[in-house]
Tab-separated table of C-alpha atoms in Angstrom:
chain	number	residue	atom	x	y	z
A	1	MET	CA	-5.198	-5.001	77.297
A	2	LYS	CA	-7.374	-7.247	75.143
A	3	PHE	CA	-10.183	-4.696	75.364
A	4	CYS	CA	-7.845	-1.868	74.349
A	5	ARG	CA	-6.517	-3.773	71.360
A	6	ALA	CA	-10.012	-4.664	70.228
A	7	THR	CA	-11.132	-1.059	70.614
A	8	VAL	CA	-8.178	0.270	68.611
A	9	THR	CA	-8.784	-2.303	65.867
A	10	PHE	CA	-12.455	-1.349	65.716
A	11	ILE	CA	-11.679	2.372	65.512
A	12	LEU	CA	-9.097	1.819	62.775
A	13	SER	CA	-11.592	-0.208	60.777
A	14	LEU	CA	-14.103	2.632	61.062
A	15	PHE	CA	-11.503	5.119	59.841
A	16	CYS	CA	-10.735	2.945	56.822
A	17	ALA	CA	-14.391	2.496	56.005
A	18	SER	CA	-15.103	6.219	56.289
A	19	GLY	CA	-12.313	7.174	53.908
A	20	LEU	CA	-10.211	8.960	56.542
A	21	PHE	CA	-7.219	7.003	55.276
A	22	ALA	CA	-7.812	8.066	51.682
A	23	TYR	CA	-4.876	9.300	49.636
A	24	ASN	CA	-4.136	12.949	48.956
A	25	ALA	CA	-4.256	13.257	45.161
A	26	SER	CA	-1.451	15.824	45.051
A	27	ASP	CA	0.918	13.298	46.654
A	28	LEU	CA	0.337	10.647	43.990
A	29	VAL	CA	1.533	12.405	40.834
A	30	SER	CA	4.021	15.076	39.805
A	31	ALA	CA	3.217	18.731	40.474
A	32	SER	CA	2.776	19.432	36.761
A	33	THR	CA	0.440	16.460	36.289
A	34	TYR	CA	-1.600	17.460	39.329
A	35	ALA	CA	-1.907	21.019	38.008
A	36	LYS	CA	-3.293	19.666	34.719
A	37	LEU	CA	-5.725	17.442	36.595
A	38	GLN	CA	-6.904	20.421	38.629
A	39	LYS	CA	-7.409	22.451	35.472
A	40	ASP	CA	-8.799	19.890	33.018
A	41	GLY	CA	-9.677	16.817	35.091
A	42	VAL	CA	-7.720	14.572	32.727
A	43	VAL	CA	-4.222	14.005	31.331
A	44	GLN	CA	-3.655	11.768	28.298
A	45	VAL	CA	-0.489	10.594	26.564
A	46	SER	CA	0.180	8.030	23.838
A	47	HIS	CA	3.180	6.637	21.992
A	48	TYR	CA	3.205	4.779	18.692
A	49	LYS	CA	6.361	3.033	17.489
A	50	GLU	CA	8.488	5.131	19.861
A	51	LYS	CA	11.515	3.168	21.023
A	52	GLY	CA	12.016	3.262	24.758
A	53	ALA	CA	8.566	4.718	25.491
A	54	LYS	CA	7.681	4.307	29.170
A	55	LEU	CA	4.632	4.737	31.363
A	56	SER	CA	4.728	8.287	32.712
A	57	LEU	CA	1.429	8.938	34.527
A	58	VAL	CA	1.367	6.031	37.000
A	59	PRO	CA	0.121	7.233	40.424
A	60	ASN	CA	2.407	6.530	43.372
A	61	THR	CA	0.304	3.794	44.965
A	62	PRO	CA	0.893	0.040	45.378
A	63	ALA	CA	-1.886	-1.050	43.008
A	64	ALA	CA	-1.067	1.518	40.332
A	65	LYS	CA	2.656	0.737	40.347
A	66	GLU	CA	1.825	-2.837	39.342
A	67	ALA	CA	1.288	-1.332	35.872
A	68	TYR	CA	5.069	-1.234	35.476
A	69	LYS	CA	5.058	-5.053	35.549
A	70	MET	CA	2.173	-5.741	33.191
A	71	TRP	CA	4.258	-5.881	30.003
A	72	THR	CA	6.399	-9.018	30.281
A	73	SER	CA	7.515	-9.520	26.672
A	74	ASP	CA	11.161	-8.926	25.768
A	75	GLU	CA	9.922	-6.976	22.749
A	76	GLU	CA	8.668	-3.434	23.272
A	77	PRO	CA	4.982	-2.649	22.753
A	78	VAL	CA	4.144	-0.883	19.502
A	79	PHE	CA	1.425	1.208	21.141
A	80	LEU	CA	1.356	2.639	24.659
A	81	GLY	CA	-1.397	4.921	25.922
A	82	GLU	CA	-2.291	6.349	29.337
A	83	HIS	CA	-5.307	8.259	30.636
A	84	LEU	CA	-5.414	9.770	34.126
A	85	TYR	CA	-8.537	11.341	35.638
A	86	LEU	CA	-9.332	13.109	38.899
A	87	ILE	CA	-13.094	13.055	39.422
A	88	PRO	CA	-14.995	14.707	42.290
A	89	LYS	CA	-17.226	12.149	43.977
A	90	SER	CA	-20.064	14.661	43.714
A	91	LYS	CA	-19.739	14.465	39.925
A	92	LEU	CA	-20.057	10.677	39.960
A	93	ASN	CA	-23.088	10.802	42.257
A	94	ALA	CA	-24.418	14.282	42.996
A	95	SER	CA	-27.199	13.095	45.313
A	96	ASN	CA	-25.044	10.731	47.367
A	97	PRO	CA	-21.265	11.227	46.945
A	98	GLU	CA	-20.686	9.110	50.071
A	99	SER	CA	-21.789	6.098	48.035
A	100	VAL	CA	-18.677	6.427	45.863
A	101	THR	CA	-16.477	3.937	47.695
A	102	ILE	CA	-13.839	1.396	46.757
A	103	ASP	CA	-16.263	-1.421	47.549
A	104	ALA	CA	-18.789	0.113	45.146
A	105	ALA	CA	-16.082	0.564	42.501
A	106	SER	CA	-15.040	-3.060	43.014
A	107	LYS	CA	-18.518	-4.283	42.122
A	108	ILE	CA	-18.676	-1.958	39.118
A	109	VAL	CA	-15.446	-3.206	37.550
A	110	ARG	CA	-16.689	-6.785	37.868
A	111	SER	CA	-20.006	-5.987	36.176
A	112	VAL	CA	-18.807	-7.131	32.766
A	113	SER	CA	-22.302	-7.412	31.300
A	114	LYS	CA	-22.756	-3.645	31.800
A	115	MET	CA	-20.126	-3.073	29.098
A	116	GLN	CA	-22.563	-4.291	26.463
A	117	GLY	CA	-23.769	-1.457	24.250
A	118	MET	CA	-21.001	0.954	25.281
A	119	THR	CA	-20.287	3.524	22.579
A	120	TYR	CA	-17.318	5.576	21.414
A	121	TYR	CA	-16.730	8.387	18.958
A	122	SER	CA	-14.902	7.268	15.828
A	123	HIS	CA	-12.685	10.080	14.578
A	124	ARG	CA	-12.124	8.133	11.385
A	125	SER	CA	-15.835	7.713	10.620
A	126	LYS	CA	-16.806	10.919	12.443
A	127	LYS	CA	-19.735	9.328	14.231
A	128	VAL	CA	-20.656	7.518	17.430
A	129	LYS	CA	-20.359	3.735	17.191
A	130	THR	CA	-21.134	0.821	19.468
A	131	LEU	CA	-17.887	-0.634	20.756
A	132	TYR	CA	-19.204	-3.807	22.407
A	133	GLU	CA	-22.169	-5.515	20.745
A	134	SER	CA	-22.137	-8.088	23.534
A	135	ALA	CA	-20.148	-8.505	26.738
A	136	TYR	CA	-20.355	-11.122	29.464
A	137	CYS	CA	-18.345	-13.330	31.807
A	138	ILE	CA	-17.464	-16.812	30.562
A	139	LYS	CA	-16.453	-20.093	32.207
A	140	GLY	CA	-12.817	-20.068	31.155
A	141	PRO	CA	-10.206	-18.808	28.706
A	142	LYS	CA	-11.467	-21.148	25.961
A	143	ASP	CA	-15.018	-21.824	27.141
A	144	ARG	CA	-17.493	-19.127	26.079
A	145	THR	CA	-20.356	-20.517	28.141
A	146	ARG	CA	-21.976	-17.453	29.685
A	147	VAL	CA	-21.891	-17.099	33.480
A	148	ALA	CA	-23.205	-14.414	35.815
A	149	ASP	CA	-21.104	-11.407	36.787
A	150	ASN	CA	-19.107	-12.205	39.932
A	151	THR	CA	-19.686	-9.085	42.042
A	152	GLU	CA	-19.950	-10.539	45.537
A	153	GLY	CA	-17.384	-9.824	48.245
A	154	ASN	CA	-13.903	-8.402	47.861
A	155	ALA	CA	-12.226	-8.533	44.442
A	156	ASN	CA	-8.685	-9.077	45.684
A	157	GLY	CA	-7.028	-12.047	44.009
A	158	LYS	CA	-9.995	-12.872	41.800
A	159	VAL	CA	-9.483	-13.960	38.200
A	160	LEU	CA	-12.437	-13.779	35.817
A	161	TYR	CA	-12.810	-14.419	32.101
A	162	ALA	CA	-14.917	-12.403	29.697
A	163	MET	CA	-15.990	-12.384	26.064
A	164	LEU	CA	-16.191	-8.952	24.455
A	165	ASP	CA	-17.595	-8.719	20.938
A	166	ASP	CA	-16.261	-5.388	19.752
A	167	ALA	CA	-16.526	-3.317	16.615
A	168	SER	CA	-12.874	-3.594	15.600
A	169	PHE	CA	-11.696	-7.013	16.749
A	170	GLY	CA	-14.817	-9.172	16.854
A	171	LYS	CA	-15.273	-11.754	19.608
A	172	THR	CA	-12.290	-11.783	21.938
A	173	ASN	CA	-11.722	-13.636	25.214
A	174	TYR	CA	-10.023	-11.791	28.070
A	175	ARG	CA	-8.457	-12.764	31.360
A	176	MET	CA	-9.322	-10.237	34.087
A	177	GLU	CA	-7.103	-10.120	37.172
A	178	TYR	CA	-8.143	-8.083	40.229
A	179	THR	CA	-6.480	-6.579	43.274
A	180	GLN	CA	-8.214	-4.618	46.016
A	181	ASN	CA	-7.267	-2.950	49.278
A	182	ALA	CA	-8.929	-0.326	51.489
A	183	GLN	CA	-8.016	2.569	49.186
A	184	GLU	CA	-7.807	0.989	45.713
A	185	VAL	CA	-9.198	-1.538	43.299
A	186	ALA	CA	-7.359	-2.544	40.132
A	187	LEU	CA	-8.175	-4.591	37.053
A	188	HIS	CA	-5.745	-6.025	34.497
A	189	PHE	CA	-7.144	-7.178	31.126
A	190	ILE	CA	-5.082	-9.624	29.019
A	191	ASN	CA	-6.299	-10.917	25.646
A	192	GLU	CA	-6.642	-14.709	25.740
A	193	THR	CA	-7.366	-14.944	22.020
A	194	GLY	CA	-5.750	-13.203	19.082
A	195	LEU	CA	-7.218	-10.056	17.551
A	196	SER	CA	-7.868	-9.597	13.834
A	197	VAL	CA	-8.682	-6.472	11.832
A	198	MET	CA	-10.005	-6.575	8.263
A	199	GLY	CA	-9.097	-10.257	8.114
A	200	ILE	CA	-5.493	-9.567	9.110
A	201	SER	CA	-4.073	-11.160	12.261
A	202	ALA	CA	-3.119	-8.100	14.285
A	203	VAL	CA	-2.502	-8.901	17.955
A	204	SER	CA	-1.378	-12.305	19.211
A	205	LYS	CA	-2.537	-13.846	22.484
A	206	ASN	CA	-1.174	-12.016	25.560
A	207	ASN	CA	-0.010	-9.064	23.455
A	208	MET	CA	-2.636	-6.553	24.592
A	209	HIS	CA	-2.734	-5.434	28.198
A	210	ILE	CA	-5.082	-2.894	29.750
A	211	LYS	CA	-4.767	-1.641	33.317
A	212	LEU	CA	-7.472	0.156	35.297
A	213	VAL	CA	-6.787	1.483	38.802
A	214	ILE	CA	-9.314	3.375	40.940
A	215	THR	CA	-7.957	5.187	43.997
A	216	ASP	CA	-9.893	6.859	46.812
A	217	CYS	CA	-8.641	10.419	47.291
A	218	GLY	CA	-11.136	11.626	49.879
A	219	ASP	CA	-13.573	13.938	48.103
A	220	SER	CA	-12.428	12.691	44.710
A	221	VAL	CA	-11.452	9.521	42.871
A	222	MET	CA	-8.319	9.094	40.781
A	223	VAL	CA	-8.756	6.806	37.779
A	224	TYR	CA	-5.644	5.574	35.980
A	225	MET	CA	-5.752	3.555	32.761
A	226	ALA	CA	-3.038	2.235	30.507
A	227	VAL	CA	-2.992	0.123	27.363
A	228	MET	CA	0.061	-1.594	25.898
A	229	ALA	CA	-0.067	-3.631	22.703
A	230	LYS	CA	2.179	-5.194	20.105
A	231	PHE	CA	1.014	-5.570	16.505
A	232	PRO	CA	2.535	-5.436	13.007
A	233	GLY	CA	3.428	-1.910	11.939
A	234	ILE	CA	1.376	-2.134	8.749
A	235	LYS	CA	0.488	1.274	7.342
A	236	MET	CA	-3.099	0.349	6.514
A	237	LEU	CA	-3.704	-0.753	10.125
A	238	GLU	CA	-2.134	2.186	11.946
A	239	GLN	CA	-5.117	4.507	12.257
A	240	THR	CA	-7.582	1.711	12.989
A	241	MET	CA	-5.399	0.131	15.661
A	242	ASN	CA	-4.435	3.360	17.401
A	243	GLU	CA	-8.023	4.593	17.483
A	244	SER	CA	-9.230	1.200	18.702
A	245	PHE	CA	-6.916	1.188	21.695
A	246	ILE	CA	-7.850	4.731	22.727
A	247	ALA	CA	-11.536	3.837	22.276
A	248	ARG	CA	-11.092	1.002	24.758
A	249	LEU	CA	-9.781	3.343	27.440
A	250	ASP	CA	-12.591	5.827	26.784
A	251	SER	CA	-15.174	3.056	26.941
A	252	ILE	CA	-13.812	1.587	30.171
A	253	TYR	CA	-13.872	5.054	31.755
A	254	THR	CA	-17.506	5.536	30.694
A	255	TRP	CA	-18.382	2.027	31.937
A	256	PHE	CA	-17.044	2.945	35.376
A	257	CYS	CA	-18.592	6.427	35.641
A	258	LYS	CA	-22.074	5.585	34.363
A	259	GLN	CA	-22.695	2.906	36.970
A	260	PHE	CA	-22.592	5.394	39.830
């Protein structure tokens, strides 16, 4: 009996490692969303100053559904944006798609220093700009002493802190909370310091949340991202703020894809 149990456990672990327990992408989202993913590879939605706006693209998985809990304020966010991608593993790594695993993704989303130099296209300026002039892990929420990226082992339950010096908001400290299981890895960014734009205090501490969830879907990977933020509805800030939040999602997506 002991031998049988050990054998079954070993076989199950092999199945998990090989991706045989991966999700079916069509089961995770609505039929209409899946059709758009099949056609375009991406679905994007955003809401600005829309009362009652809700997350609408969240995949039906345990890690992704945590996104429903990330906004804890009694006041509604001013901006809400979601991006959902379905990416063939062969597109992420044509020579070795088998290398595209959750463990590999887990290391990637903890490689904060690789965010340095990431670019985005500014629709306002109509040119490519550098989003993060510098990016690295730090000792704590208020201590910007640089430390090495923590990429060893499983990410589940880990909490890291990072300093991102970006084009719009300057130097900002973030708390980064991770969850990981056999099929998914997720990252939740929360701003630990306030954000300012053009000398105006725009986003208070804990008022910007970004969620990234990577799900193994067999031959493909589903990537879900959401940003929720509260800031003053000042006319002169609207375009800058809205573009900045979308740029963050685009940059995080590029950060993930390029490392494969």
